[in-house]
Structures are given as structure tokens and as C-alpha cells.
Coordinates of C-alpha atoms in Angstrom, one line a residue:
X246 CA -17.4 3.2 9.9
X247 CA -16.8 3.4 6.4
X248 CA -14.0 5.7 4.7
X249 CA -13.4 7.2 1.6
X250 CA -9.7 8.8 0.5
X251 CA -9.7 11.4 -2.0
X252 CA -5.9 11.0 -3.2
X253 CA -4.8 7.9 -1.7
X254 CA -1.2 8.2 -1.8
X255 CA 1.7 8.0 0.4
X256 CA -0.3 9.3 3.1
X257 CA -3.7 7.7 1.9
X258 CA -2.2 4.4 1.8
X259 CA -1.0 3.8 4.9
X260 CA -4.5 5.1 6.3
X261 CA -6.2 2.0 3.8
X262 CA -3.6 -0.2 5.9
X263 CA -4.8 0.3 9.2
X264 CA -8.1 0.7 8.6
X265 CA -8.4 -2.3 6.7
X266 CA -6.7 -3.8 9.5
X267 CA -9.4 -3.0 11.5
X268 CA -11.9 -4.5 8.9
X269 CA -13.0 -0.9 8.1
X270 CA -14.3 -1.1 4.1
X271 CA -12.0 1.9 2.7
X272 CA -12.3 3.3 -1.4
X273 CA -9.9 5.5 -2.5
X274 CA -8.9 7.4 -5.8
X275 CA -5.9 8.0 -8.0
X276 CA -5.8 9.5 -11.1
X277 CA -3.9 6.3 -13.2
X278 CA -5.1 2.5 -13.6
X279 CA -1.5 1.9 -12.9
X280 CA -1.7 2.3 -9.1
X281 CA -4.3 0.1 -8.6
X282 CA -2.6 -2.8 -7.7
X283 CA -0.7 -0.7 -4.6
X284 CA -4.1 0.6 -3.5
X285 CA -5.6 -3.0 -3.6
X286 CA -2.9 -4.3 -1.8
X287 CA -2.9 -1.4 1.0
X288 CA -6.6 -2.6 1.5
X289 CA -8.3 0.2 -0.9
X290 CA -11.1 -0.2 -3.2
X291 CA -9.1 1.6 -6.0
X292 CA -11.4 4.6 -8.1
X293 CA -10.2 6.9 -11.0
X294 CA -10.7 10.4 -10.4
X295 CA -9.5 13.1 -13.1
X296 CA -9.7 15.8 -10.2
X297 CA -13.2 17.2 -12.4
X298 CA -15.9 14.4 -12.5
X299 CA -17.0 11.5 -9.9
X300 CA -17.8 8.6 -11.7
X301 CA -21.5 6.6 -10.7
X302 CA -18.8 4.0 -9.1
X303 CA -17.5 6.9 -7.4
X304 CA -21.1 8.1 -6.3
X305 CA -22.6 4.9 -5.6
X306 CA -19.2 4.8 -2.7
X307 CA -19.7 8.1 -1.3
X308 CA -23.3 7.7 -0.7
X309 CA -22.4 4.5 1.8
X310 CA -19.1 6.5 3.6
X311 CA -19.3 7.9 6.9
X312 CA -16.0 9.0 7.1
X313 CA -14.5 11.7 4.0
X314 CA -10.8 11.7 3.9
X315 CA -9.2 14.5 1.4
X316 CA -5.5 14.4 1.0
X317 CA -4.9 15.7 -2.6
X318 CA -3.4 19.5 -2.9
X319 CA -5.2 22.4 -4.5
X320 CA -4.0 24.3 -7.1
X321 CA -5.1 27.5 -8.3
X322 CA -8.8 26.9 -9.1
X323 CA -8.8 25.5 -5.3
X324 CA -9.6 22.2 -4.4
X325 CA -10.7 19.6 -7.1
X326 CA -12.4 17.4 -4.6
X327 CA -14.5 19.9 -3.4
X328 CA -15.8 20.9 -6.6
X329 CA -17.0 17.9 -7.1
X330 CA -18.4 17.6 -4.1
X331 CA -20.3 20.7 -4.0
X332 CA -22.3 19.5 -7.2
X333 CA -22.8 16.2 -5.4
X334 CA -23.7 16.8 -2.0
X335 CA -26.8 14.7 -2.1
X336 CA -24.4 11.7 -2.6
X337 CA -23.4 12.3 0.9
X338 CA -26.1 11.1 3.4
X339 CA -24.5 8.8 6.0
X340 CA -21.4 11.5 6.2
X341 CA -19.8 12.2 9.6
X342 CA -17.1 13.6 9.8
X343 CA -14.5 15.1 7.7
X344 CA -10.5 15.2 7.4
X345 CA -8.6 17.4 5.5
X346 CA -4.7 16.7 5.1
X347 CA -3.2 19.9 5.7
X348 CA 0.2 21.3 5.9
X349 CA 2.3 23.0 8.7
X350 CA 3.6 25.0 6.1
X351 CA 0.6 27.2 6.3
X352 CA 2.2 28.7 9.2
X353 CA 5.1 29.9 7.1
X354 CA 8.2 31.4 8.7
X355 CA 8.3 32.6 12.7
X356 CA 12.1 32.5 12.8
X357 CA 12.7 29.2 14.6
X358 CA 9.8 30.2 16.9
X359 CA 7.7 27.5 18.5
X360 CA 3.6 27.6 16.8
X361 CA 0.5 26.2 17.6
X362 CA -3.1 25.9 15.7
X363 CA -3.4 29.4 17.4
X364 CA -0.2 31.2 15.8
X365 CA -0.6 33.5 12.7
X366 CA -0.9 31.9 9.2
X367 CA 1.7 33.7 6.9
X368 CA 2.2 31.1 3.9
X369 CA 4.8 32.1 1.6
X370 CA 4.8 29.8 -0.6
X371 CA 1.9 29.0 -3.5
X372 CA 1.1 25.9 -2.8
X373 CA 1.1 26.8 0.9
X374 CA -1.2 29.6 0.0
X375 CA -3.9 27.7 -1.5
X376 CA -3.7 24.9 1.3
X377 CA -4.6 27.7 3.6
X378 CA -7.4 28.6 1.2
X379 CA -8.7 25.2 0.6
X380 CA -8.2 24.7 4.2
X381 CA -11.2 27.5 4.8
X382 CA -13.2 26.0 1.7
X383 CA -13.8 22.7 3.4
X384 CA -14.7 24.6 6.5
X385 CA -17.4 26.5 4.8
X386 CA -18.3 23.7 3.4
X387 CA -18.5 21.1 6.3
X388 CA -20.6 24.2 8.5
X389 CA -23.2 24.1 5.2
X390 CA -23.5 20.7 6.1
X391 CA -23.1 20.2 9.6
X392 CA -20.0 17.5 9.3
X393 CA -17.7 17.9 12.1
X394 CA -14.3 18.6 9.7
X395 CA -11.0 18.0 11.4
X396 CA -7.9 19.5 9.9
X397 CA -4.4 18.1 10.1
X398 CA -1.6 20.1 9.8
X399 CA 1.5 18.0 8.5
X400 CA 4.8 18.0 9.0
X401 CA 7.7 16.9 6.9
X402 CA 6.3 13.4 6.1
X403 CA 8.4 10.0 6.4
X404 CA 8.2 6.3 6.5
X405 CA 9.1 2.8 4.4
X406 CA 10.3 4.1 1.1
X407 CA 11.0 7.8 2.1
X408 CA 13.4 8.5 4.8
X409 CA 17.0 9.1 5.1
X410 CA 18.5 5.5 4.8
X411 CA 16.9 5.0 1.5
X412 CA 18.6 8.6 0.4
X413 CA 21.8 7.7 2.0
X414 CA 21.8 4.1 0.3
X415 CA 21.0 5.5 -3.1
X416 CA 23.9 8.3 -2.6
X417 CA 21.0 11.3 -2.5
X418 CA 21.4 12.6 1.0
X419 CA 23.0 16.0 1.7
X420 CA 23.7 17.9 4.9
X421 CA 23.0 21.2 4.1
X422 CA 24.2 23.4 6.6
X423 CA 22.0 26.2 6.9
X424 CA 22.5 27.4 11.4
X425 CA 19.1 27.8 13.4
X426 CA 17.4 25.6 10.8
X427 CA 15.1 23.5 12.0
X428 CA 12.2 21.4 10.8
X429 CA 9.5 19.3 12.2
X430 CA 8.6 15.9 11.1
X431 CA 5.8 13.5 11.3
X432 CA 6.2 9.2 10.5
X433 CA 3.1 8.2 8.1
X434 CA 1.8 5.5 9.9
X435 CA 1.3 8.2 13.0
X436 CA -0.4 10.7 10.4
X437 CA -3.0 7.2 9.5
X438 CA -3.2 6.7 13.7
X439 CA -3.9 10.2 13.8
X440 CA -6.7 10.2 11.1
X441 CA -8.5 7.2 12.7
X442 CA -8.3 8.8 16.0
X443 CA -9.9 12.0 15.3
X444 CA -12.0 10.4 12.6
X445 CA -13.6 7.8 15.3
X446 CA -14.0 10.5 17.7
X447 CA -15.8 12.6 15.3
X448 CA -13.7 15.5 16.4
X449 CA -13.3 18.9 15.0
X450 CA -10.8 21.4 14.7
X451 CA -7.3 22.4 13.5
X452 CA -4.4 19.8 14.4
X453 CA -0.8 20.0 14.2
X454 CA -0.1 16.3 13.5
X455 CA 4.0 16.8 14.0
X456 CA 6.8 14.8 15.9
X457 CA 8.2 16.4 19.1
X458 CA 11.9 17.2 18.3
X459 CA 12.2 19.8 16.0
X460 CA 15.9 19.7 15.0
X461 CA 18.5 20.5 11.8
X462 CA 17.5 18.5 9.1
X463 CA 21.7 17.3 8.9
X464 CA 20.9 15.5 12.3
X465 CA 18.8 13.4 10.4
X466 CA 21.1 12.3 8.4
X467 CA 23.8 11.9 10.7
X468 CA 21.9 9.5 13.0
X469 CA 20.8 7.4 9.7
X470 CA 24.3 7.2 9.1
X471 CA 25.5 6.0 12.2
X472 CA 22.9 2.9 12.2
X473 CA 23.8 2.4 8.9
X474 CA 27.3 2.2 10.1
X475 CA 28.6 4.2 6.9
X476 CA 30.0 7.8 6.6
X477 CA 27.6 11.0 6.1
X478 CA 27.9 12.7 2.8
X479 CA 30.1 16.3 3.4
X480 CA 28.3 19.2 4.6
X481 CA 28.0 21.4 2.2
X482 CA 26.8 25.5 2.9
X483 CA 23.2 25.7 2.4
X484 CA 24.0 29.4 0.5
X485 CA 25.9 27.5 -2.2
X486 CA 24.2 24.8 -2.8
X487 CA 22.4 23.3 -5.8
X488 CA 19.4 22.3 -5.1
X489 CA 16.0 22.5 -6.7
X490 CA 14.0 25.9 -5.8
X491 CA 11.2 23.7 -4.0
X492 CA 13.8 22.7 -1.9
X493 CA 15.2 26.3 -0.9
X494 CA 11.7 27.6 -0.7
X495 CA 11.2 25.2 2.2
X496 CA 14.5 26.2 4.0
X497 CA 12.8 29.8 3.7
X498 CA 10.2 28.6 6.7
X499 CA 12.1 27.8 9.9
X500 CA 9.8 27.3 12.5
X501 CA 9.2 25.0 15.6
X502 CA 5.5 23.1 15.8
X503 CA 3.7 21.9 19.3
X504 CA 1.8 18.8 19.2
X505 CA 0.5 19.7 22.3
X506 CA -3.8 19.9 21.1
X507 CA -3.9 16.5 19.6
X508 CA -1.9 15.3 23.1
X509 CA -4.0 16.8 25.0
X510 CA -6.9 15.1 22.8
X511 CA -5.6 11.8 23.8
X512 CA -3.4 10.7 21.2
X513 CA 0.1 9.2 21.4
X514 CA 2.7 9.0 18.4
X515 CA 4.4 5.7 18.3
X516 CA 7.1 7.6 16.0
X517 CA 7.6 10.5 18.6
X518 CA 11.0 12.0 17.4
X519 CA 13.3 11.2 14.4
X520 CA 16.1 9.4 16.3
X521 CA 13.4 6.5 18.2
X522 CA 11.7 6.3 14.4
X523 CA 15.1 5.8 12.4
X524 CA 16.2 3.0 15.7
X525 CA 12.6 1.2 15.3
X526 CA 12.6 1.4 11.2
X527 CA 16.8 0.3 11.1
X528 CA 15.9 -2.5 14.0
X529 CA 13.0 -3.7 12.3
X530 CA 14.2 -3.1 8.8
X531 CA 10.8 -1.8 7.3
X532 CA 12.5 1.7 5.6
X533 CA 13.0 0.3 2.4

């Protein structure tokens, strides 16, 4: 195996981790010099890609990598990777297999309703939108070149550096109070297990990659706060509060997700619900 992360981020990162771990040889991109030391030191051959033009160092990578990872979002001209792709297939002969990093919120709202990789796609939002249309794009494309393509479906997406102590310690958290909300949630380093799994399997198909307790995102905070040992912020009406329009476009999909295809696939989440993931990050103390 060899692996390649187009937008190695959060998400990207923690993949270079464990597969570097596992002495896997991983490049990844980013679109500044100035992230090349986190890349390096998550185990990542760093690139630069503008989101337009793959670079011969870029080339030369891709024409070694079994194993395409794409985890950076479309925007209205579709997915930048795949462009460049699509003039560059022939860079491409040891590929075998394919993951795209999706998002649940393709599935938009179903009023608190549980959904599967089956249920109806009704995005709502843009960026949702064009995930669902880059999300067919790299199917096309994968069946034009017989790759197996395996697409993740994210949740809310936590770990080290992005969770509810670090919001609560630097006085950001909120319990919006909004009743029958719920969201799903999914810890990072169980979105990199997930990618290695399918990616090693070579397995195709849609994946919810989400935790198993869908709850009200002011239990979150509450639990952080009680292993913090320190006092939630005030709930405040989720009608009257202020908060950026991202934010209440989000509270605009309620929905529950199954995890039950990639279970059923074999895989097990070592972050399985919010309350065990806050305990193990708090006991361990690895949120920062």
C-alpha cells in the first residue's frame, strides 16, 4: 500500500498518523508551505496543490499510489481534485481503490428520523449540495476507471484540539437549547481506522462513518463539564441566539445516522459514543 491525501487536514492528518504507523509511505497536499512541518510530523510527505495544477512532484507520487484519498470540499465548479485528475489519469497506474470524505449532511433534514446509505438525499445546504454532486463525480469517474471508490459519509467530526473541553476551557462553549435536536458525531482517529479499513479491503460503496448515540448537542457539553469538574455555560434558546448563519444552517438538519453497513462490514469504532470518547480523551488527557 501506498496512499495519497488530497487535502490533508484535520481529517487527512490523523489518516498520515496511522498509516505511517503502520510503515505505509503517505504524500499529502495543502495549499501553504506553512503546514508543512504538521504534515511532516503526522508522517506525510507534504505537496502544494493550488486546487488547479499537479505539480511533476505531485505526478511523479501519484503514479506510485495505490490507495487515492480525497478529503478537500467542492465548491461551485465541483471538485478541484478531480479536475486535475481527469487531465492526469495516465499518472494513475498502480491505483486501487478510492476514498472520498463525504458528509452526512448530504442527507439533509428527516426530522429527528433515523437514515441509512439507503435514505433519500435532500441537502439543503450549498456546500452540502455540491458534496452530493462531487460525491457522483468521483463515482463516474472511479467506474471510467474501474477503481473500487468507497465513500464516507461524516459526521460531526472531533478529536485532540477540537472537542468540547478545549471550547469550554477557552470560554466558547454554548448550550443551545433547541428540543428534538440531535446530531451525530464521529472521533477522527475512527474516521483514519475507518479509511484504512475499507481502503485495505478494497471495498466499495457508500458509508455512514458516524458514532452510535445520536444525542442534543448540550449533552455534550454537559458531560465535558462534569469531568472537567467546572460549571456549563447557561443555556441559552437556540431562537435567540447569536450565532454565525453556518451554525444555524446546521441546526436546520436534525436527523439520526446508523452505522450499521460499515458494522456489518467488520469494523469497530474505538470512540463509539460521545460520553466513552470525552472519559478516554479527559483520562488520557490527549484533547488539547
Amino acid at each position: 500500500m501506498r496512499a495519497f491525501i488530497f487535502g490533508a487536514g484535520f481529517s487527512g492528518r490523523a489518516l498520515g498518523t496511522l498509516l505511517a504507523g503502520r510503515d505505509v509511505p503517505v504524500g499529502g497536499t495543502t495549499r501553504t508551505e506553512d503546514n508543512f512541518a504538521a504534515l511532516s510530523a503526522a508522517g506525510i510527505t507534504p505537496y502544494l496543490f493550488d486546487g488547479r495544477d499537479l505539480s511533476n512532484e505531485i505526478l511523479d507520487e501519484l503514479h506510485e499510489t495505490t490507495h487515492l484519498v480525497v478529503s478537500i470540499a467542492p465548491g461551485p465548479g465541483g471538485d478541484p481534485a478531480l479536475k486535475a485528475l481527469r487531465d492526469s489519469v495516465a499518472a494513475l497506474p498502480k491505483l486501487e481503490w478510492i476514498g472520498y470524505l463525504s458528509t452526512v449532511g448530504v442527507y439533509g433534514n428527516h426530522d429527528g428520523e433515523w437514515v441509512d446509505e439507503e435514505s433519500e438525499c435532500r441537502p439543503m445546504s450549498q456546500r452540502s449540495v455540491q458534496r452530493l454532486a462531487a460525491e457522483a463525480s468521483w463515482q463516474f469517474f472511479a467506474d471510467t476507471i474501474s477503481t473500487p471508490l468507497a465513500i464516507l459519509r461524516l459526521s460531526g467530526i472531533y478529536g485532540p484540539g477540537r472537542n468540547a473541553f478545549v471550547k469550554l476551557s477557552e470560554g466558547t462553549a454554548k448550550r443551545l437549547i433547541k428540543p428534538g435536536q440531535v446530531f451525530n458525531r464521529i472521533h477522527v482517529a475512527d474516521i483514519a481506522r475507518a479509511v484504512y479499513f475499507l481502503g485495505e479491503a478494497r471495498m466499495a460503496g457508500v458509508f455512514n462513518v458516524s458514532d452510535d448515540q445520536p444525542a442534543p448537542p448540550q449533552d455534550v457539553v454537559e458531560h465535558a463539564a462534569s469531568l472537567m469538574k467546572v460549571d456549563p455555560p447557561p443555556e441559552t434558546d437556540f431562537g435567540t441566539a447569536t450565532i454565525s448563519p453556518m451554525a444555524r444552517s446546521f441546526y436546520g438538519e436534525n436527523k439520526r445516522v446508523s452505522n450499521a453497513k460499515i458494522k456489518e462490514a467488520g469494523f469497530a469504532f474505538t470512540h463509539p459514543d460521545y460520553e466513552q470518547a470525552l472519559e478516554r480523551m479527559w483520562q488520557e488527557e490527549n484533547w488539547r
